[in-house]
Amino acid sequence: MKKITLATWLLLLSPAVLWAEGEENETSPDAPAGAPSVIQSDVPRVMPTPQETRIAGLVNRLSENHAHEIETLTAEGEEFLGLFRESESGDPQGCVVILHGDHGHPDWPQVVSPLREKLTQHSWCTLAIEIPDIRNRATPVQIQVEPTQDTQNDNTPELPNEATVFARIDAAVALTQDKGYSQVVYLGYRTGAAYALRYTAEKGTTNQALILIEPRTSLPVSEYDLAQNIERLRLPVLDYYFNRNTLVERFANYRQAAANKRTNRSVNYTQIDALPDARYDPAGNKRLVQRVWGFLKQNTNQQSQRKELPEFEKELFYKSPID
């Protein structure tokens, strides 16, 4: 085999090298001398809109058989979706406003859909509302350090989209009142629970109830900061979580400690580690509904559900004895 000399290699490679250099130095006619090449395209970029896509798909799915549930609400000049279901009894107790988790929707199959459907069988109406997605989810994780007593203050940072979500809750409550329901329960799932907790704490809500299911927070609000809102609550609370790991347990401990510091002990705070119920199947959903309904039955103003039997003319059922 003949040896290939260095000069031969240079001759073989030179066309490719010259072609590559020519392409790198190629610029558009209008570009200034020495400017790097820029590939231009007239095709507009399409930004993904995952929430709009999810909501449009949900509306399309429900429109065929459940169009009567679809409500269009407005807050801050922006329309958003609500799914309303009437109580299936003649003596409704009130309405449950349901907040889904981040990147979900008002008929999310885990937790949200079973509760919004089944609670109506237990004398409650339900209104599940659309919550905006939390942007910039790639924010670096910050190590949470429990502050000392001296460093604690009341300047707790807000959750992302907090003002928007609060305005939507206000609009949801107004809708339930327009439909004749005077008693409202706030129920949140995951980040929806964080919004519900912050809302009721900030508003000083009383004479109603709050249900937190698998609560999760979002930066810049740490788990410790979010838990401190429980100390300010003035209404009964069901804290329903799934103790899957030490981080979840620590967050639950923060919430229980804050509840223990409340000065108003006349309202109930119930924390349940419901890990066995964390099965998204009919059995798990049934137990979840039963526990939520049981809590509401014991911790809300219950209207009388026992109706007096109507009076009938006795002659309809028996005849008087013959004289």
mmCIF file of C-alpha atoms in Angstrom:
data_model
loop_
_atom_site.group_PDB
_atom_site.id
_atom_site.type_symbol
_atom_site.label_atom_id
_atom_site.label_comp_id
_atom_site.label_asym_id
_atom_site.label_seq_id
_atom_site.Cartn_x
_atom_site.Cartn_y
_atom_site.Cartn_z
ATOM 1 C CA MET A 1 0.000 0.000 0.000
ATOM 2 C CA LYS A 2 1.357 3.400 -0.946
ATOM 3 C CA LYS A 3 1.831 5.875 1.811
ATOM 4 C CA ILE A 4 -0.280 9.037 1.569
ATOM 5 C CA THR A 5 1.917 12.048 2.065
ATOM 6 C CA LEU A 6 0.985 15.147 4.046
ATOM 7 C CA ALA A 7 0.747 17.159 0.873
ATOM 8 C CA THR A 8 -1.762 14.690 -0.566
ATOM 9 C CA TRP A 9 -3.955 14.990 2.537
ATOM 10 C CA LEU A 10 -3.933 18.765 2.242
ATOM 11 C CA LEU A 11 -4.987 18.552 -1.396
ATOM 12 C CA LEU A 12 -7.841 16.217 -0.504
ATOM 13 C CA LEU A 13 -9.088 18.355 2.404
ATOM 14 C CA SER A 14 -8.659 21.795 0.882
ATOM 15 C CA PRO A 15 -11.959 21.855 -1.092
ATOM 16 C CA ALA A 16 -13.965 21.004 2.017
ATOM 17 C CA VAL A 17 -12.113 23.550 4.085
ATOM 18 C CA LEU A 18 -12.610 26.236 1.483
ATOM 19 C CA TRP A 19 -16.328 25.376 1.208
ATOM 20 C CA ALA A 20 -16.815 25.553 4.981
ATOM 21 C CA GLU A 21 -14.980 28.868 5.225
ATOM 22 C CA GLY A 22 -17.012 30.279 2.372
ATOM 23 C CA GLU A 23 -20.275 29.289 4.066
ATOM 24 C CA GLU A 24 -19.275 30.828 7.382
ATOM 25 C CA ASN A 25 -18.323 34.104 5.737
ATOM 26 C CA GLU A 26 -21.488 34.280 3.657
ATOM 27 C CA THR A 27 -23.710 37.134 4.718
ATOM 28 C CA SER A 28 -26.942 38.668 3.507
ATOM 29 C CA PRO A 29 -26.692 41.486 0.951
ATOM 30 C CA ASP A 30 -27.896 44.038 3.492
ATOM 31 C CA ALA A 31 -25.583 42.933 6.305
ATOM 32 C CA PRO A 32 -22.608 45.156 7.181
ATOM 33 C CA ALA A 33 -19.131 43.963 6.362
ATOM 34 C CA GLY A 34 -17.771 41.533 8.904
ATOM 35 C CA ALA A 35 -21.222 40.752 10.372
ATOM 36 C CA PRO A 36 -21.904 37.064 11.144
ATOM 37 C CA SER A 37 -24.281 35.145 8.943
ATOM 38 C CA VAL A 38 -27.899 35.007 10.129
ATOM 39 C CA ILE A 39 -30.418 32.532 8.765
ATOM 40 C CA GLN A 40 -33.610 34.452 8.164
ATOM 41 C CA SER A 41 -37.053 32.986 7.749
ATOM 42 C CA ASP A 42 -40.414 34.508 6.934
ATOM 43 C CA VAL A 43 -42.255 31.697 8.734
ATOM 44 C CA PRO A 44 -43.724 33.047 12.024
ATOM 45 C CA ARG A 45 -42.906 31.167 15.197
ATOM 46 C CA VAL A 46 -45.812 29.495 16.948
ATOM 47 C CA MET A 47 -45.599 29.673 20.730
ATOM 48 C CA PRO A 48 -47.127 26.661 22.511
ATOM 49 C CA THR A 49 -50.179 27.339 24.663
ATOM 50 C CA PRO A 50 -50.628 24.174 26.740
ATOM 51 C CA GLN A 51 -53.315 25.546 29.039
ATOM 52 C CA GLU A 52 -55.452 26.903 26.225
ATOM 53 C CA THR A 53 -55.131 23.550 24.472
ATOM 54 C CA ARG A 54 -56.171 21.610 27.583
ATOM 55 C CA ILE A 55 -59.149 23.867 28.280
ATOM 56 C CA ALA A 56 -60.314 23.789 24.651
ATOM 57 C CA GLY A 57 -60.122 19.990 24.652
ATOM 58 C CA LEU A 58 -62.053 19.824 27.936
ATOM 59 C CA VAL A 59 -64.811 22.119 26.662
ATOM 60 C CA ASN A 60 -65.061 20.119 23.454
ATOM 61 C CA ARG A 61 -65.370 16.849 25.413
ATOM 62 C CA LEU A 62 -68.044 18.166 27.774
ATOM 63 C CA SER A 63 -70.044 20.092 25.187
ATOM 64 C CA GLU A 64 -71.759 17.010 23.791
ATOM 65 C CA ASN A 65 -73.442 15.721 26.959
ATOM 66 C CA HIS A 66 -72.602 18.200 29.738
ATOM 67 C CA ALA A 67 -72.868 21.599 28.099
ATOM 68 C CA HIS A 68 -75.184 22.744 30.905
ATOM 69 C CA GLU A 69 -72.255 22.518 33.362
ATOM 70 C CA ILE A 70 -70.049 24.948 31.441
ATOM 71 C CA GLU A 71 -69.875 28.470 32.861
ATOM 72 C CA THR A 72 -67.878 31.393 31.508
ATOM 73 C CA LEU A 73 -66.750 33.671 34.320
ATOM 74 C CA THR A 74 -64.850 36.951 34.174
ATOM 75 C CA ALA A 75 -62.189 38.348 36.502
ATOM 76 C CA GLU A 76 -59.791 41.227 35.869
ATOM 77 C CA GLY A 77 -61.305 41.612 32.415
ATOM 78 C CA GLU A 78 -60.351 38.061 31.424
ATOM 79 C CA GLU A 79 -62.705 35.136 30.833
ATOM 80 C CA PHE A 80 -62.056 31.748 32.417
ATOM 81 C CA LEU A 81 -63.802 28.394 32.616
ATOM 82 C CA GLY A 82 -65.990 27.108 35.412
ATOM 83 C CA LEU A 83 -67.792 23.765 35.698
ATOM 84 C CA PHE A 84 -70.934 23.988 37.816
ATOM 85 C CA ARG A 85 -73.048 21.111 39.083
ATOM 86 C CA GLU A 86 -76.263 21.614 41.005
ATOM 87 C CA SER A 87 -76.934 19.798 44.240
ATOM 88 C CA GLU A 88 -78.950 16.660 43.577
ATOM 89 C CA SER A 89 -81.082 17.075 46.689
ATOM 90 C CA GLY A 90 -83.989 19.332 47.419
ATOM 91 C CA ASP A 91 -82.297 20.856 50.476
ATOM 92 C CA PRO A 92 -78.739 21.856 49.455
ATOM 93 C CA GLN A 93 -76.243 22.753 52.168
ATOM 94 C CA GLY A 94 -74.065 25.113 50.110
ATOM 95 C CA CYS A 95 -71.493 25.096 47.334
ATOM 96 C CA VAL A 96 -67.904 23.818 47.143
ATOM 97 C CA VAL A 97 -65.509 25.957 45.078
ATOM 98 C CA ILE A 98 -62.779 23.636 43.761
ATOM 99 C CA LEU A 99 -59.286 24.739 42.690
ATOM 100 C CA HIS A 100 -57.257 22.248 40.632
ATOM 101 C CA GLY A 101 -53.479 21.822 40.730
ATOM 102 C CA ASP A 102 -50.863 23.393 38.483
ATOM 103 C CA HIS A 103 -51.021 22.334 34.822
ATOM 104 C CA GLY A 104 -54.418 20.713 35.411
ATOM 105 C CA HIS A 105 -58.003 21.659 34.576
ATOM 106 C CA PRO A 106 -61.420 21.885 36.317
ATOM 107 C CA ASP A 107 -62.281 18.240 35.553
ATOM 108 C CA TRP A 108 -58.895 16.716 36.405
ATOM 109 C CA PRO A 109 -59.362 12.938 36.801
ATOM 110 C CA GLN A 110 -57.479 12.731 40.112
ATOM 111 C CA VAL A 111 -59.347 14.170 43.102
ATOM 112 C CA VAL A 112 -61.070 17.051 41.270
ATOM 113 C CA SER A 113 -63.484 15.157 39.019
ATOM 114 C CA PRO A 114 -64.626 12.584 41.639
ATOM 115 C CA LEU A 115 -65.322 15.300 44.211
ATOM 116 C CA ARG A 116 -67.073 17.703 41.873
ATOM 117 C CA GLU A 117 -69.367 14.902 40.696
ATOM 118 C CA LYS A 118 -70.041 12.946 43.888
ATOM 119 C CA LEU A 119 -70.443 15.749 46.423
ATOM 120 C CA THR A 120 -73.594 16.812 44.562
ATOM 121 C CA GLN A 121 -75.161 13.541 45.737
ATOM 122 C CA HIS A 122 -74.625 14.701 49.334
ATOM 123 C CA SER A 123 -76.493 18.022 49.145
ATOM 124 C CA TRP A 124 -73.626 20.206 47.933
ATOM 125 C CA CYS A 125 -73.299 22.014 44.642
ATOM 126 C CA THR A 126 -69.791 22.208 43.158
ATOM 127 C CA LEU A 127 -68.033 24.825 41.059
ATOM 128 C CA ALA A 128 -64.576 23.899 39.752
ATOM 129 C CA ILE A 129 -62.730 26.850 38.215
ATOM 130 C CA GLU A 130 -59.766 27.218 35.874
ATOM 131 C CA ILE A 131 -56.476 28.213 37.530
ATOM 132 C CA PRO A 132 -53.690 29.696 35.366
ATOM 133 C CA ASP A 133 -50.514 27.689 34.898
ATOM 134 C CA ILE A 134 -47.467 28.683 36.904
ATOM 135 C CA ARG A 135 -44.762 29.896 34.528
ATOM 136 C CA ASN A 136 -40.992 29.625 34.888
ATOM 137 C CA ARG A 137 -41.161 26.218 36.511
ATOM 138 C CA ALA A 138 -37.408 25.753 35.965
ATOM 139 C CA THR A 139 -36.568 28.148 38.800
ATOM 140 C CA PRO A 140 -33.619 26.743 40.789
ATOM 141 C CA VAL A 141 -34.671 24.900 43.930
ATOM 142 C CA GLN A 142 -33.946 26.823 47.105
ATOM 143 C CA ILE A 143 -33.044 25.087 50.329
ATOM 144 C CA GLN A 144 -35.713 25.897 52.893
ATOM 145 C CA VAL A 145 -34.407 26.817 56.314
ATOM 146 C CA GLU A 146 -36.845 27.235 59.171
ATOM 147 C CA PRO A 147 -36.418 30.802 60.425
ATOM 148 C CA THR A 148 -35.857 31.664 64.049
ATOM 149 C CA GLN A 149 -38.372 33.694 66.023
ATOM 150 C CA ASP A 150 -36.334 36.866 65.507
ATOM 151 C CA THR A 151 -36.300 36.573 61.720
ATOM 152 C CA GLN A 152 -39.998 35.844 61.252
ATOM 153 C CA ASN A 153 -42.092 38.653 59.812
ATOM 154 C CA ASP A 154 -45.454 39.247 58.225
ATOM 155 C CA ASN A 155 -44.042 40.094 54.800
ATOM 156 C CA THR A 156 -44.715 36.673 53.330
ATOM 157 C CA PRO A 157 -44.141 36.618 49.568
ATOM 158 C CA GLU A 158 -47.098 35.932 47.302
ATOM 159 C CA LEU A 159 -47.715 32.841 45.246
ATOM 160 C CA PRO A 160 -47.373 33.172 41.464
ATOM 161 C CA ASN A 161 -50.591 34.574 39.914
ATOM 162 C CA GLU A 162 -51.997 35.096 43.412
ATOM 163 C CA ALA A 163 -53.948 38.272 42.642
ATOM 164 C CA THR A 164 -55.421 36.690 39.509
ATOM 165 C CA VAL A 165 -56.486 33.534 41.346
ATOM 166 C CA PHE A 166 -58.009 35.536 44.206
ATOM 167 C CA ALA A 167 -60.053 37.551 41.703
ATOM 168 C CA ARG A 168 -61.268 34.306 40.116
ATOM 169 C CA ILE A 169 -62.293 32.911 43.505
ATOM 170 C CA ASP A 170 -64.240 36.110 44.180
ATOM 171 C CA ALA A 171 -66.036 35.702 40.844
ATOM 172 C CA ALA A 172 -66.793 32.050 41.631
ATOM 173 C CA VAL A 173 -68.264 32.911 45.033
ATOM 174 C CA ALA A 174 -70.416 35.625 43.430
ATOM 175 C CA LEU A 175 -71.746 33.088 40.925
ATOM 176 C CA THR A 176 -72.727 30.603 43.645
ATOM 177 C CA GLN A 177 -74.535 33.378 45.521
ATOM 178 C CA ASP A 178 -76.366 34.386 42.347
ATOM 179 C CA LYS A 179 -77.538 30.788 42.089
ATOM 180 C CA GLY A 180 -78.931 30.918 45.619
ATOM 181 C CA TYR A 181 -76.190 29.236 47.666
ATOM 182 C CA SER A 182 -75.253 31.161 50.800
ATOM 183 C CA GLN A 183 -72.639 28.819 52.307
ATOM 184 C CA VAL A 184 -69.298 28.329 50.523
ATOM 185 C CA VAL A 185 -66.539 25.775 51.089
ATOM 186 C CA TYR A 186 -63.078 26.257 49.577
ATOM 187 C CA LEU A 187 -61.374 23.081 48.362
ATOM 188 C CA GLY A 188 -57.931 22.994 46.766
ATOM 189 C CA TYR A 189 -55.817 20.207 45.303
ATOM 190 C CA ARG A 190 -52.004 20.506 45.367
ATOM 191 C CA THR A 191 -51.106 24.084 44.334
ATOM 192 C CA GLY A 192 -54.830 24.801 44.296
ATOM 193 C CA ALA A 193 -54.755 24.081 48.032
ATOM 194 C CA ALA A 194 -52.013 26.683 48.478
ATOM 195 C CA TYR A 195 -54.191 29.325 46.802
ATOM 196 C CA ALA A 196 -57.229 28.331 48.870
ATOM 197 C CA LEU A 197 -55.198 28.529 52.081
ATOM 198 C CA ARG A 198 -53.725 31.930 51.253
ATOM 199 C CA TYR A 199 -57.127 33.250 50.133
ATOM 200 C CA THR A 200 -59.001 32.309 53.296
ATOM 201 C CA ALA A 201 -56.159 33.537 55.519
ATOM 202 C CA GLU A 202 -55.852 36.886 53.754
ATOM 203 C CA LYS A 203 -59.620 37.435 53.589
ATOM 204 C CA GLY A 204 -60.181 36.449 57.212
ATOM 205 C CA THR A 205 -62.940 34.082 56.078
ATOM 206 C CA THR A 206 -65.302 32.850 58.811
ATOM 207 C CA ASN A 207 -68.377 30.635 59.154
ATOM 208 C CA GLN A 208 -67.345 28.485 56.219
ATOM 209 C CA ALA A 209 -64.785 25.691 55.705
ATOM 210 C CA LEU A 210 -61.463 24.940 53.995
ATOM 211 C CA ILE A 211 -60.292 21.606 52.586
ATOM 212 C CA LEU A 212 -56.654 21.069 51.613
ATOM 213 C CA ILE A 213 -55.856 17.927 49.628
ATOM 214 C CA GLU A 214 -52.189 17.044 49.124
ATOM 215 C CA PRO A 215 -51.150 20.708 49.459
ATOM 216 C CA ARG A 216 -48.095 21.923 47.550
ATOM 217 C CA THR A 217 -46.524 25.336 47.307
ATOM 218 C CA SER A 218 -44.577 27.166 44.637
ATOM 219 C CA LEU A 219 -41.637 29.530 44.906
ATOM 220 C CA PRO A 220 -41.115 32.159 46.118
ATOM 221 C CA VAL A 221 -43.387 30.927 48.946
ATOM 222 C CA SER A 222 -41.613 28.206 50.917
ATOM 223 C CA GLU A 223 -43.417 25.341 52.598
ATOM 224 C CA TYR A 224 -42.716 26.882 56.003
ATOM 225 C CA ASP A 225 -44.079 30.285 54.961
ATOM 226 C CA LEU A 226 -47.220 28.759 53.471
ATOM 227 C CA ALA A 227 -47.879 26.694 56.599
ATOM 228 C CA GLN A 228 -47.839 29.800 58.797
ATOM 229 C CA ASN A 229 -51.077 30.982 57.165
ATOM 230 C CA ILE A 230 -52.914 28.242 59.082
ATOM 231 C CA GLU A 231 -52.302 30.088 62.348
ATOM 232 C CA ARG A 232 -54.441 32.971 61.041
ATOM 233 C CA LEU A 233 -57.398 30.865 59.898
ATOM 234 C CA ARG A 234 -60.792 31.394 61.481
ATOM 235 C CA LEU A 235 -62.676 28.499 59.927
ATOM 236 C CA PRO A 236 -62.647 24.667 60.144
ATOM 237 C CA VAL A 237 -59.915 22.967 58.125
ATOM 238 C CA LEU A 238 -59.476 19.456 56.734
ATOM 239 C CA ASP A 239 -55.798 18.865 55.913
ATOM 240 C CA TYR A 240 -55.758 15.682 53.837
ATOM 241 C CA TYR A 241 -52.319 14.569 52.651
ATOM 242 C CA PHE A 242 -50.387 11.510 51.490
ATOM 243 C CA ASN A 243 -47.230 10.894 53.528
ATOM 244 C CA ARG A 244 -45.017 9.481 50.787
ATOM 245 C CA ASN A 245 -41.610 10.728 51.965
ATOM 246 C CA THR A 246 -39.787 12.775 54.598
ATOM 247 C CA LEU A 247 -40.259 16.058 52.721
ATOM 248 C CA VAL A 248 -44.039 15.617 52.690
ATOM 249 C CA GLU A 249 -43.939 14.687 56.374
ATOM 250 C CA ARG A 250 -41.916 17.788 57.233
ATOM 251 C CA PHE A 251 -44.392 20.041 55.412
ATOM 252 C CA ALA A 252 -47.279 18.354 57.250
ATOM 253 C CA ASN A 253 -45.490 18.944 60.555
ATOM 254 C CA TYR A 254 -45.135 22.644 59.714
ATOM 255 C CA ARG A 255 -48.892 22.862 59.104
ATOM 256 C CA GLN A 256 -49.794 21.008 62.287
ATOM 257 C CA ALA A 257 -47.461 23.199 64.358
ATOM 258 C CA ALA A 258 -49.048 26.335 62.912
ATOM 259 C CA ALA A 259 -52.508 24.963 63.725
ATOM 260 C CA ASN A 260 -51.409 24.311 67.308
ATOM 261 C CA LYS A 261 -50.505 27.997 67.708
ATOM 262 C CA ARG A 262 -53.959 29.274 66.789
ATOM 263 C CA THR A 263 -55.590 31.353 69.502
ATOM 264 C CA ASN A 264 -59.073 30.462 68.268
ATOM 265 C CA ARG A 265 -59.437 26.771 69.120
ATOM 266 C CA SER A 266 -63.213 26.792 68.698
ATOM 267 C CA VAL A 267 -62.825 25.891 65.012
ATOM 268 C CA ASN A 268 -61.662 22.414 64.127
ATOM 269 C CA TYR A 269 -58.373 21.556 62.397
ATOM 270 C CA THR A 270 -58.192 17.930 61.243
ATOM 271 C CA GLN A 271 -55.039 16.549 59.648
ATOM 272 C CA ILE A 272 -55.257 13.084 58.060
ATOM 273 C CA ASP A 273 -52.423 11.044 56.608
ATOM 274 C CA ALA A 274 -54.492 9.323 53.921
ATOM 275 C CA LEU A 275 -51.751 7.435 52.104
ATOM 276 C CA PRO A 276 -53.927 4.299 51.691
ATOM 277 C CA ASP A 277 -56.474 6.486 49.864
ATOM 278 C CA ALA A 278 -53.923 7.701 47.320
ATOM 279 C CA ARG A 279 -55.177 5.177 44.794
ATOM 280 C CA TYR A 280 -56.818 6.726 41.796
ATOM 281 C CA ASP A 281 -59.437 4.039 41.414
ATOM 282 C CA PRO A 282 -63.121 3.750 42.397
ATOM 283 C CA ALA A 283 -62.289 2.484 45.895
ATOM 284 C CA GLY A 284 -59.852 5.302 46.642
ATOM 285 C CA ASN A 285 -62.160 7.946 45.199
ATOM 286 C CA LYS A 286 -65.103 6.633 47.222
ATOM 287 C CA ARG A 287 -63.182 6.892 50.485
ATOM 288 C CA LEU A 288 -61.984 10.396 49.606
ATOM 289 C CA VAL A 289 -65.540 11.547 48.926
ATOM 290 C CA GLN A 290 -66.799 9.961 52.153
ATOM 291 C CA ARG A 291 -64.149 11.666 54.262
ATOM 292 C CA VAL A 292 -64.704 15.076 52.691
ATOM 293 C CA TRP A 293 -68.475 14.763 53.030
ATOM 294 C CA GLY A 294 -68.143 13.563 56.640
ATOM 295 C CA PHE A 295 -65.979 16.538 57.503
ATOM 296 C CA LEU A 296 -68.462 18.939 55.934
ATOM 297 C CA LYS A 297 -71.371 17.335 57.739
ATOM 298 C CA GLN A 298 -69.642 17.834 61.094
ATOM 299 C CA ASN A 299 -68.051 21.244 60.530
ATOM 300 C CA THR A 300 -70.496 23.357 58.519
ATOM 301 C CA ASN A 301 -73.879 24.854 59.274
ATOM 302 C CA GLN A 302 -76.174 22.013 58.341
ATOM 303 C CA GLN A 303 -79.687 22.820 57.338
ATOM 304 C CA SER A 304 -82.338 20.382 58.429
ATOM 305 C CA GLN A 305 -82.535 17.526 55.953
ATOM 306 C CA ARG A 306 -85.395 15.771 57.678
ATOM 307 C CA LYS A 307 -88.635 16.822 56.152
ATOM 308 C CA GLU A 308 -91.889 16.280 57.932
ATOM 309 C CA LEU A 309 -94.096 13.691 56.360
ATOM 310 C CA PRO A 310 -97.067 15.245 54.601
ATOM 311 C CA GLU A 311 -100.447 14.917 56.233
ATOM 312 C CA PHE A 312 -102.870 12.683 54.372
ATOM 313 C CA GLU A 313 -106.557 12.276 54.690
ATOM 314 C CA LYS A 314 -107.040 9.154 56.758
ATOM 315 C CA GLU A 315 -109.867 8.034 54.536
ATOM 316 C CA LEU A 316 -107.298 7.338 51.835
ATOM 317 C CA PHE A 317 -105.789 4.500 53.874
ATOM 318 C CA TYR A 318 -108.585 3.038 55.967
ATOM 319 C CA LYS A 319 -112.256 3.288 56.486
ATOM 320 C CA SER A 320 -113.906 4.278 59.662
ATOM 321 C CA PRO A 321 -115.587 1.389 61.476
ATOM 322 C CA ILE A 322 -119.260 1.017 60.700
ATOM 323 C CA ASP A 323 -121.471 2.346 63.439
#
